[in-house]
Amino acid sequence: MPENDVASAALSEATVFIKPKRARPFFGRHPWVLESAILRVDGEPASGAVVDVVTHDGNFIARGLWNASSRIRIRLYTFVEDEALDETFLRTRIENAVSLRQSLGLYSEKSGCRLINSEGDSLSGIIVDQYGSYLALQVTALAMAERLDVICDSLENLLRPKGILLRGAERGLGKLEGLHLPDRQLRGERPDGPIFVEEHGLRFGVDLTEGQKTGYYLDQRENRQAAAAYAAGRRVLDMFCYSGGFGVASAISGNASSVLSVDSSIKAVSLARANAELNNATTMSVEQADAFEKLSSLHEKGEKFGMVILDPPKFARSRASASDALRAYHRINRLGVDLLEPGGILVTCSCSGAISRDDFLMMLSAVGQRSGRTLQLLEHRGAAIDHPVNLHCLEGEYLKCSIVRVD
Ligand code: SAH
């Protein structure tokens, strides 16, 4: 056996050969190997095992972790032949992700920050959000679930959090990844009430144990502030408000004349009301309603707004559902545009990774055409910078936030 085979045998449990002409994405550092790209496997890797990925004729491409029950059969973590996927690798990646936020001045125990953003930090399958002195961890890959102890040890060593909670198992993940991870306390103590975080001079209560996702939408932090800059003197409608971030920012930072925030979830409504109160946003009211019904009924009553914010949940779960999702985006955006007075501002978001920026802007263009209004794109924004995107895996660039003036 040649020497390099001995070395690589020690670093992996199996060798996966990629079909001819299917290796290009992995040379391009894309981290997901789907089953359809695999020619054959030498060895019988258990789920979570380290495997080497090689060309059909045996040249090293990358090293990753195997999951027999996932559509993403291998997640790649290194493209360097002598880098082992051991505890040191995991600790180093975690340290790098945390120190990036620290060096950008984003980490403070008074506020919230995404510390690890999955592929964006070359840690496919791990998300860590920090709220004050607590951490909320979301795991979307089996191999990372098996390494929870190392991940928690690293985070404890680096940050000494009061507690680490496992949160936000995504719908359908069990089926996709063979992963069943109910929410639970991983380390330290459980917060006995909301955690308060600062955001651009405002304060928000975060429900870490029962809130949506990991408790709060950190990705929209800069977009809430950007939207608020247009709110002065306007009557604002904040649709899909969750904990009220856009509404509070518009009312307090933006000096809106009034804000109506709407969400269909009763828990979201009470969070948004509590956050309005916490910031003394007396011009903001919060209602429980279905967005489509509320938008239509406001329209029927002839109500007009100076600014409409639309931040719906993910409409497209996959590329296959993208066209249905685009129709739903069209519908709410049309309803939103119809409620705007001339010169009004539409802040419209999509968190569906399966909808591209171009598809989203084309949808908005069609809305303008159908409604007989001219739409001017003032800003097209993405997620906050603690959500870096891996340029080799653009699937991670999911959030779009367009700020549009409607004539
Ligand atoms: N804008 C929020 C995040 C919104 S998340 C922020 O900045 O924090 C999407 C929200 O849409 C969730 O709170 C969810 O409860 C709500 N939602 C989902 N379907 C809805 C519907 N049909 N009508 C109104 N709200 C809905």
Tab-separated table of C-alpha atoms and ligand atoms in Angstrom:
chain	number	residue	atom	x	y	z
A	1	MET	CA	0.000	0.000	0.000
A	2	PRO	CA	1.519	3.396	-0.933
A	3	GLU	CA	2.378	5.668	1.964
A	4	ASN	CA	-0.338	8.259	1.336
A	5	ASP	CA	-3.003	5.543	1.388
A	6	VAL	CA	-1.854	4.562	4.865
A	7	ALA	CA	-2.086	8.187	5.976
A	8	SER	CA	-5.554	8.754	4.569
A	9	ALA	CA	-6.807	5.396	5.850
A	10	ALA	CA	-6.071	6.684	9.322
A	11	LEU	CA	-8.087	9.841	8.723
A	12	SER	CA	-11.259	8.238	7.374
A	13	GLU	CA	-13.341	5.091	7.668
A	14	ALA	CA	-14.336	4.725	4.043
A	15	THR	CA	-13.632	6.092	0.578
A	16	VAL	CA	-16.440	7.430	-1.570
A	17	PHE	CA	-15.869	7.598	-5.314
A	18	ILE	CA	-17.722	10.334	-7.203
A	19	LYS	CA	-19.170	9.645	-10.660
A	20	PRO	CA	-17.185	10.992	-13.620
A	21	LYS	CA	-18.272	14.558	-14.491
A	22	ARG	CA	-20.023	14.968	-11.110
A	23	ALA	CA	-17.001	16.090	-9.070
A	24	ARG	CA	-16.874	19.703	-10.212
A	25	PRO	CA	-19.062	21.173	-7.419
A	26	PHE	CA	-16.812	19.592	-4.786
A	27	PHE	CA	-13.655	20.928	-6.417
A	28	GLY	CA	-15.594	24.198	-6.178
A	29	ARG	CA	-15.897	23.535	-2.406
A	30	HIS	CA	-19.632	22.924	-2.335
A	31	PRO	CA	-20.161	21.002	0.915
A	32	TRP	CA	-23.126	18.736	0.057
A	33	VAL	CA	-22.652	15.394	-1.683
A	34	LEU	CA	-26.002	13.990	-2.752
A	35	GLU	CA	-26.525	10.274	-3.217
A	36	SER	CA	-26.933	10.723	-6.979
A	37	ALA	CA	-23.300	11.908	-7.332
A	38	ILE	CA	-21.855	8.766	-5.743
A	39	LEU	CA	-20.319	6.050	-7.933
A	40	ARG	CA	-19.371	3.555	-5.193
A	41	VAL	CA	-18.256	3.323	-1.606
A	42	ASP	CA	-15.230	1.371	-0.416
A	43	GLY	CA	-15.998	0.374	3.149
A	44	GLU	CA	-19.164	0.404	5.222
A	45	PRO	CA	-19.304	3.748	6.998
A	46	ALA	CA	-21.680	4.069	9.930
A	47	SER	CA	-23.764	7.228	10.036
A	48	GLY	CA	-21.628	10.056	11.398
A	49	ALA	CA	-18.370	8.422	10.254
A	50	VAL	CA	-15.549	10.281	8.533
A	51	VAL	CA	-15.220	9.474	4.835
A	52	ASP	CA	-12.839	10.565	2.090
A	53	VAL	CA	-14.375	11.776	-1.136
A	54	VAL	CA	-12.315	11.014	-4.248
A	55	THR	CA	-12.695	11.258	-8.026
A	56	HIS	CA	-13.787	8.158	-9.958
A	57	ASP	CA	-10.089	7.406	-10.457
A	58	GLY	CA	-9.141	7.868	-6.821
A	59	ASN	CA	-7.822	11.442	-6.440
A	60	PHE	CA	-8.582	13.129	-3.134
A	61	ILE	CA	-11.210	15.914	-3.251
A	62	ALA	CA	-12.498	16.406	0.267
A	63	ARG	CA	-13.261	14.811	3.625
A	64	GLY	CA	-16.690	14.747	5.221
A	65	LEU	CA	-19.196	13.028	7.484
A	66	TRP	CA	-21.502	10.300	6.228
A	67	ASN	CA	-25.230	9.991	6.832
A	68	ALA	CA	-26.903	6.987	5.215
A	69	SER	CA	-30.399	8.325	5.914
A	70	SER	CA	-29.967	11.831	4.538
A	71	ARG	CA	-30.519	13.248	1.078
A	72	ILE	CA	-27.201	14.980	1.750
A	73	ARG	CA	-25.247	11.729	1.989
A	74	ILE	CA	-21.967	13.443	2.916
A	75	ARG	CA	-21.369	16.895	4.369
A	76	LEU	CA	-17.873	18.055	3.501
A	77	TYR	CA	-15.841	19.852	6.148
A	78	THR	CA	-12.346	19.987	4.693
A	79	PHE	CA	-10.758	20.127	1.261
A	80	VAL	CA	-7.256	19.718	2.687
A	81	GLU	CA	-5.979	16.146	2.496
A	82	ASP	CA	-4.025	16.125	5.745
A	83	GLU	CA	-6.686	17.832	7.880
A	84	ALA	CA	-8.367	15.322	10.203
A	85	LEU	CA	-12.055	15.711	11.122
A	86	ASP	CA	-11.405	15.195	14.802
A	87	GLU	CA	-12.164	17.156	17.966
A	88	THR	CA	-9.407	19.669	17.234
A	89	PHE	CA	-10.942	20.499	13.879
A	90	LEU	CA	-14.357	21.085	15.477
A	91	ARG	CA	-12.932	23.192	18.305
A	92	THR	CA	-10.881	25.296	15.875
A	93	ARG	CA	-13.844	25.972	13.590
A	94	ILE	CA	-15.974	26.972	16.580
A	95	GLU	CA	-13.233	29.266	17.894
A	96	ASN	CA	-12.874	30.876	14.465
A	97	ALA	CA	-16.605	31.512	14.185
A	98	VAL	CA	-16.818	33.069	17.650
A	99	SER	CA	-13.708	35.177	17.187
A	100	LEU	CA	-15.067	36.546	13.877
A	101	ARG	CA	-18.088	37.975	15.750
A	102	GLN	CA	-15.874	39.248	18.541
A	103	SER	CA	-13.506	40.978	16.101
A	104	LEU	CA	-16.466	42.616	14.333
A	105	GLY	CA	-17.700	43.959	17.686
A	106	LEU	CA	-20.919	41.954	17.396
A	107	TYR	CA	-20.586	39.947	20.576
A	108	SER	CA	-21.820	41.480	23.800
A	109	GLU	CA	-23.486	39.869	26.790
A	110	LYS	CA	-26.156	42.561	26.632
A	111	SER	CA	-27.303	41.679	23.157
A	112	GLY	CA	-27.936	38.791	20.780
A	113	CYS	CA	-25.759	37.447	18.009
A	114	ARG	CA	-25.513	34.432	15.724
A	115	LEU	CA	-22.192	32.865	16.697
A	116	ILE	CA	-22.201	29.943	14.284
A	117	ASN	CA	-24.044	29.973	10.971
A	118	SER	CA	-23.771	26.427	9.622
A	119	GLU	CA	-22.192	26.358	6.121
A	120	GLY	CA	-21.449	30.088	6.454
A	121	ASP	CA	-18.853	29.163	9.085
A	122	SER	CA	-17.832	25.878	7.417
A	123	LEU	CA	-19.769	24.022	10.113
A	124	SER	CA	-22.601	22.519	8.096
A	125	GLY	CA	-25.411	21.477	10.427
A	126	ILE	CA	-24.747	23.706	13.468
A	127	ILE	CA	-26.369	26.997	14.351
A	128	VAL	CA	-25.605	28.770	17.620
A	129	ASP	CA	-27.416	31.921	18.693
A	130	GLN	CA	-26.340	33.836	21.773
A	131	TYR	CA	-28.843	35.807	23.826
A	132	GLY	CA	-27.275	37.579	26.804
A	133	SER	CA	-25.450	34.875	28.765
A	134	TYR	CA	-27.363	31.970	27.225
A	135	LEU	CA	-26.752	30.003	24.058
A	136	ALA	CA	-29.374	28.338	21.867
A	137	LEU	CA	-28.060	25.570	19.676
A	138	GLN	CA	-29.820	24.201	16.609
A	139	VAL	CA	-28.542	21.032	15.015
A	140	THR	CA	-29.568	20.042	11.501
A	141	ALA	CA	-27.106	17.215	10.775
A	142	LEU	CA	-26.857	13.833	12.410
A	143	ALA	CA	-23.050	13.902	12.525
A	144	MET	CA	-23.164	17.129	14.518
A	145	ALA	CA	-25.813	15.710	16.852
A	146	GLU	CA	-23.347	12.914	17.642
A	147	ARG	CA	-20.704	15.519	18.469
A	148	LEU	CA	-22.860	17.653	20.774
A	149	ASP	CA	-20.554	17.088	23.745
A	150	VAL	CA	-17.473	18.461	21.980
A	151	ILE	CA	-19.498	21.390	20.640
A	152	CYS	CA	-20.844	22.245	24.099
A	153	ASP	CA	-17.394	21.832	25.726
A	154	SER	CA	-15.879	24.256	23.203
A	155	LEU	CA	-18.643	26.811	23.674
A	156	GLU	CA	-18.390	26.556	27.467
A	157	ASN	CA	-14.612	27.002	27.382
A	158	LEU	CA	-14.851	30.019	25.118
A	159	LEU	CA	-17.832	31.859	26.553
A	160	ARG	CA	-18.767	30.435	29.967
A	161	PRO	CA	-22.519	30.731	29.250
A	162	LYS	CA	-25.083	30.359	32.057
A	163	GLY	CA	-26.832	27.720	29.989
A	164	ILE	CA	-26.937	26.013	26.600
A	165	LEU	CA	-30.298	24.936	25.197
A	166	LEU	CA	-31.018	22.690	22.246
A	167	ARG	CA	-33.723	24.402	20.193
A	168	GLY	CA	-35.760	24.661	17.077
A	169	ALA	CA	-35.706	21.234	15.466
A	170	GLU	CA	-37.021	22.119	12.000
A	171	ARG	CA	-40.163	20.542	10.708
A	172	GLY	CA	-39.385	17.565	8.500
A	173	LEU	CA	-35.819	17.216	9.727
A	174	GLY	CA	-36.463	13.758	11.164
A	175	LYS	CA	-37.394	12.572	7.699
A	176	LEU	CA	-34.589	14.434	5.910
A	177	GLU	CA	-31.726	13.625	8.244
A	178	GLY	CA	-32.915	10.686	10.358
A	179	LEU	CA	-32.617	13.049	13.308
A	180	HIS	CA	-34.992	13.208	16.254
A	181	LEU	CA	-33.859	15.876	18.643
A	182	PRO	CA	-36.502	17.308	20.929
A	183	ASP	CA	-35.726	20.622	22.637
A	184	ARG	CA	-33.775	20.159	25.851
A	185	GLN	CA	-31.342	21.743	28.274
A	186	LEU	CA	-27.802	20.697	27.336
A	187	ARG	CA	-25.659	22.526	29.876
A	188	GLY	CA	-25.999	24.859	32.861
A	189	GLU	CA	-29.278	26.373	33.902
A	190	ARG	CA	-32.535	27.091	32.141
A	191	PRO	CA	-33.615	30.746	32.031
A	192	ASP	CA	-36.671	31.227	34.231
A	193	GLY	CA	-38.178	33.988	32.088
A	194	PRO	CA	-37.428	36.001	28.963
A	195	ILE	CA	-33.860	37.072	28.216
A	196	PHE	CA	-33.574	40.770	27.406
A	197	VAL	CA	-31.333	41.792	24.537
A	198	GLU	CA	-30.410	45.218	23.179
A	199	GLU	CA	-30.732	46.045	19.511
A	200	HIS	CA	-29.826	49.501	18.232
A	201	GLY	CA	-30.808	51.096	21.523
A	202	LEU	CA	-34.087	49.145	21.806
A	203	ARG	CA	-34.751	46.232	24.138
A	204	PHE	CA	-36.412	42.965	23.280
A	205	GLY	CA	-37.506	40.080	25.451
A	206	VAL	CA	-36.557	36.731	23.908
A	207	ASP	CA	-38.404	33.566	24.826
A	208	LEU	CA	-35.559	31.094	24.690
A	209	THR	CA	-37.442	28.028	25.788
A	210	GLU	CA	-40.587	28.274	23.657
A	211	GLY	CA	-40.065	30.993	21.057
A	212	GLN	CA	-39.907	30.324	17.317
A	213	LYS	CA	-36.582	29.069	15.881
A	214	THR	CA	-33.988	29.755	18.583
A	215	GLY	CA	-36.238	32.451	20.135
A	216	TYR	CA	-35.759	35.520	17.981
A	217	TYR	CA	-34.999	36.579	14.391
A	218	LEU	CA	-31.455	37.899	14.641
A	219	ASP	CA	-31.093	37.811	10.839
A	220	GLN	CA	-33.462	40.786	10.475
A	221	ARG	CA	-31.617	42.975	13.018
A	222	GLU	CA	-30.130	45.444	10.511
A	223	ASN	CA	-33.223	45.337	8.286
A	224	ARG	CA	-35.464	46.431	11.171
A	225	GLN	CA	-33.241	49.481	11.604
A	226	ALA	CA	-33.071	50.137	7.835
A	227	ALA	CA	-36.861	49.987	7.588
A	228	ALA	CA	-37.299	52.313	10.576
A	229	ALA	CA	-35.296	54.990	8.731
A	230	TYR	CA	-38.257	55.423	6.340
A	231	ALA	CA	-40.985	55.431	8.988
A	232	ALA	CA	-41.022	59.063	10.170
A	233	GLY	CA	-44.547	60.434	10.270
A	234	ARG	CA	-45.971	57.387	8.497
A	235	ARG	CA	-48.784	55.056	9.478
A	236	VAL	CA	-47.046	51.666	9.525
A	237	LEU	CA	-48.469	48.180	9.067
A	238	ASP	CA	-46.107	45.444	10.348
A	239	MET	CA	-47.450	42.156	8.997
A	240	PHE	CA	-46.085	38.828	10.357
A	241	CYS	CA	-44.654	40.730	13.310
A	242	TYR	CA	-43.576	37.827	15.608
A	243	SER	CA	-42.003	39.553	18.630
A	244	GLY	CA	-42.637	43.000	17.172
A	245	GLY	CA	-39.118	43.987	16.103
A	246	PHE	CA	-40.012	45.924	12.943
A	247	GLY	CA	-42.955	47.614	14.671
A	248	VAL	CA	-41.005	48.732	17.746
A	249	ALA	CA	-38.112	49.989	15.583
A	250	SER	CA	-40.539	51.940	13.351
A	251	ALA	CA	-42.383	53.423	16.329
A	252	ILE	CA	-39.376	54.378	18.465
A	253	SER	CA	-36.249	54.681	16.256
A	254	GLY	CA	-38.277	55.737	13.209
A	255	ASN	CA	-40.930	58.013	14.769
A	256	ALA	CA	-43.818	56.490	12.860
A	257	SER	CA	-47.132	58.255	13.523
A	258	SER	CA	-48.661	54.881	14.458
A	259	VAL	CA	-47.916	51.177	14.056
A	260	LEU	CA	-50.278	48.238	13.661
A	261	SER	CA	-48.488	44.900	14.101
A	262	VAL	CA	-50.217	41.652	13.151
A	263	ASP	CA	-49.423	37.963	13.639
A	264	SER	CA	-51.599	34.855	13.543
A	265	SER	CA	-49.891	33.291	16.558
A	266	ILE	CA	-51.241	34.259	19.980
A	267	LYS	CA	-47.822	33.684	21.546
A	268	ALA	CA	-46.250	36.064	19.024
A	269	VAL	CA	-48.920	38.663	19.744
A	270	SER	CA	-48.216	38.599	23.475
A	271	LEU	CA	-44.435	38.802	22.874
A	272	ALA	CA	-44.929	41.783	20.546
A	273	ARG	CA	-47.216	43.512	23.079
A	274	ALA	CA	-44.663	42.953	25.844
A	275	ASN	CA	-41.887	44.365	23.647
A	276	ALA	CA	-43.976	47.399	22.697
A	277	GLU	CA	-44.527	48.053	26.408
A	278	LEU	CA	-40.870	47.465	27.286
A	279	ASN	CA	-39.860	50.191	24.814
A	280	ASN	CA	-42.752	52.460	25.694
A	281	ALA	CA	-44.045	52.287	22.128
A	282	THR	CA	-47.423	53.820	22.941
A	283	THR	CA	-48.330	54.402	19.281
A	284	MET	CA	-48.017	50.679	18.502
A	285	SER	CA	-50.917	48.232	18.706
A	286	VAL	CA	-50.793	44.485	18.119
A	287	GLU	CA	-53.558	42.257	16.732
A	288	GLN	CA	-53.966	38.555	16.246
A	289	ALA	CA	-55.153	37.842	12.688
A	290	ASP	CA	-54.389	35.914	9.550
A	291	ALA	CA	-52.300	38.120	7.270
A	292	PHE	CA	-54.227	37.402	4.065
A	293	GLU	CA	-57.579	38.064	5.753
A	294	LYS	CA	-56.358	41.166	7.551
A	295	LEU	CA	-54.773	42.678	4.427
A	296	SER	CA	-57.983	42.068	2.467
A	297	SER	CA	-60.246	43.488	5.155
A	298	LEU	CA	-58.106	46.619	5.567
A	299	HIS	CA	-58.313	47.062	1.802
A	300	GLU	CA	-62.103	46.606	1.771
A	301	LYS	CA	-62.403	49.283	4.449
A	302	GLY	CA	-60.370	51.669	2.286
A	303	GLU	CA	-57.571	51.992	4.851
A	304	LYS	CA	-54.223	53.407	3.683
A	305	PHE	CA	-50.725	53.180	5.132
A	306	GLY	CA	-47.491	55.089	4.549
A	307	MET	CA	-45.427	51.950	5.060
A	308	VAL	CA	-46.229	48.239	4.847
A	309	ILE	CA	-43.797	45.612	6.161
A	310	LEU	CA	-44.225	42.001	5.038
A	311	ASP	CA	-42.021	39.365	6.685
A	312	PRO	CA	-43.823	36.064	6.104
A	313	PRO	CA	-42.592	32.601	7.110
A	314	LYS	CA	-40.834	30.440	4.533
A	315	PHE	CA	-43.366	29.855	1.713
A	316	ALA	CA	-41.073	27.588	-0.339
A	317	ARG	CA	-39.577	24.551	1.388
A	318	SER	CA	-37.871	23.328	-1.781
A	319	ARG	CA	-37.194	24.306	-5.400
A	320	ALA	CA	-40.191	22.144	-6.334
A	321	SER	CA	-42.568	24.369	-4.386
A	322	ALA	CA	-40.992	27.611	-5.643
A	323	SER	CA	-43.701	28.461	-8.166
A	324	ASP	CA	-46.539	27.996	-5.617
A	325	ALA	CA	-44.535	30.088	-3.196
A	326	LEU	CA	-44.035	32.851	-5.771
A	327	ARG	CA	-47.800	32.985	-6.266
A	328	ALA	CA	-48.267	33.406	-2.493
A	329	TYR	CA	-45.575	36.124	-2.397
A	330	HIS	CA	-47.327	37.823	-5.308
A	331	ARG	CA	-50.649	37.734	-3.474
A	332	ILE	CA	-49.479	39.294	-0.226
A	333	ASN	CA	-47.278	41.842	-1.955
A	334	ARG	CA	-50.167	42.867	-4.200
A	335	LEU	CA	-52.356	43.289	-1.106
A	336	GLY	CA	-49.551	45.261	0.558
A	337	VAL	CA	-49.042	47.568	-2.449
A	338	ASP	CA	-52.797	48.200	-2.689
A	339	LEU	CA	-52.793	49.470	0.907
A	340	LEU	CA	-50.021	51.999	0.286
A	341	GLU	CA	-50.706	55.660	-0.253
A	342	PRO	CA	-48.814	57.312	-3.156
A	343	GLY	CA	-45.131	57.543	-2.250
A	344	GLY	CA	-45.573	54.760	0.320
A	345	ILE	CA	-42.806	52.370	1.348
A	346	LEU	CA	-43.034	48.606	1.016
A	347	VAL	CA	-40.553	46.590	3.083
A	348	THR	CA	-40.907	43.070	1.771
A	349	CYS	CA	-39.000	39.982	2.811
A	350	SER	CA	-38.585	36.359	1.864
A	351	CYS	CA	-36.689	33.798	3.898
A	352	SER	CA	-37.150	31.021	1.318
A	353	GLY	CA	-33.719	29.883	0.125
A	354	ALA	CA	-35.421	28.251	-2.857
A	355	ILE	CA	-36.530	31.672	-4.159
A	356	SER	CA	-33.621	33.573	-5.710
A	357	ARG	CA	-33.097	37.295	-5.480
A	358	ASP	CA	-33.949	37.596	-9.177
A	359	ASP	CA	-37.169	35.554	-8.827
A	360	PHE	CA	-38.195	37.733	-5.911
A	361	LEU	CA	-37.547	40.983	-7.769
A	362	MET	CA	-39.357	39.660	-10.872
A	363	MET	CA	-42.333	38.822	-8.668
A	364	LEU	CA	-42.303	42.411	-7.334
A	365	SER	CA	-42.058	43.782	-10.852
A	366	ALA	CA	-45.157	41.754	-11.803
A	367	VAL	CA	-46.969	43.128	-8.733
A	368	GLY	CA	-46.201	46.676	-9.911
A	369	GLN	CA	-47.421	45.873	-13.396
A	370	ARG	CA	-50.688	44.292	-12.210
A	371	SER	CA	-51.449	47.043	-9.731
A	372	GLY	CA	-50.663	49.831	-12.180
A	373	ARG	CA	-48.070	51.327	-9.816
A	374	THR	CA	-44.394	52.019	-10.475
A	375	LEU	CA	-42.064	50.370	-7.977
A	376	GLN	CA	-38.666	51.878	-7.210
A	377	LEU	CA	-36.159	49.609	-5.499
A	378	LEU	CA	-34.404	51.695	-2.846
A	379	GLU	CA	-32.492	48.934	-1.078
A	380	HIS	CA	-32.098	45.225	-1.502
A	381	ARG	CA	-30.732	43.709	1.649
A	382	GLY	CA	-29.815	40.322	3.091
A	383	ALA	CA	-29.230	38.894	6.530
A	384	ALA	CA	-27.135	40.653	9.195
A	385	ILE	CA	-23.368	40.121	9.063
A	386	ASP	CA	-23.326	37.581	11.866
A	387	HIS	CA	-25.026	35.323	9.253
A	388	PRO	CA	-22.131	35.011	6.790
A	389	VAL	CA	-22.814	33.145	3.553
A	390	ASN	CA	-20.393	30.546	2.240
A	391	LEU	CA	-19.847	31.636	-1.372
A	392	HIS	CA	-19.354	27.992	-2.316
A	393	CYS	CA	-22.831	27.180	-0.985
A	394	LEU	CA	-25.161	29.969	-2.059
A	395	GLU	CA	-28.117	27.972	-0.727
A	396	GLY	CA	-27.210	29.682	2.559
A	397	GLU	CA	-28.176	33.071	1.157
A	398	TYR	CA	-31.837	32.739	2.019
A	399	LEU	CA	-32.976	36.125	3.317
A	400	LYS	CA	-34.103	38.888	1.002
A	401	CYS	CA	-35.413	42.234	2.195
A	402	SER	CA	-36.366	44.745	-0.460
A	403	ILE	CA	-37.261	48.307	0.422
A	404	VAL	CA	-39.385	49.724	-2.350
A	405	ARG	CA	-41.057	53.074	-2.959
A	406	VAL	CA	-44.487	52.772	-4.541
A	407	ASP	CA	-45.684	55.768	-6.568
B	1	SAH	N1	-40.882	40.038	11.503
B	1	SAH	C1	-40.527	39.154	12.580
B	1	SAH	C2	-40.313	37.720	12.139
B	1	SAH	C3	-41.499	37.098	11.414
B	1	SAH	S1	-41.463	35.374	11.328
B	1	SAH	C4	-39.315	39.685	13.324
B	1	SAH	O1	-38.681	40.650	12.862
B	1	SAH	O2	-39.003	39.141	14.371
B	1	SAH	C5	-42.980	35.020	10.559
B	1	SAH	C6	-44.207	35.186	11.428
B	1	SAH	O3	-45.352	34.987	10.611
B	1	SAH	C7	-44.340	34.223	12.591
B	1	SAH	O4	-44.413	34.928	13.786
B	1	SAH	C8	-45.665	33.479	12.328
B	1	SAH	O5	-46.427	33.267	13.523
B	1	SAH	C9	-46.386	34.447	11.429
B	1	SAH	N2	-47.402	33.875	10.526
B	1	SAH	C10	-47.337	32.708	9.853
B	1	SAH	N3	-48.431	32.569	9.065
B	1	SAH	C11	-49.184	33.669	9.248
B	1	SAH	C12	-50.424	34.124	8.700
B	1	SAH	N4	-51.098	33.412	7.796
B	1	SAH	N5	-50.901	35.316	9.110
B	1	SAH	C13	-50.217	36.066	10.015
B	1	SAH	N6	-49.051	35.681	10.558
B	1	SAH	C14	-48.531	34.514	10.183
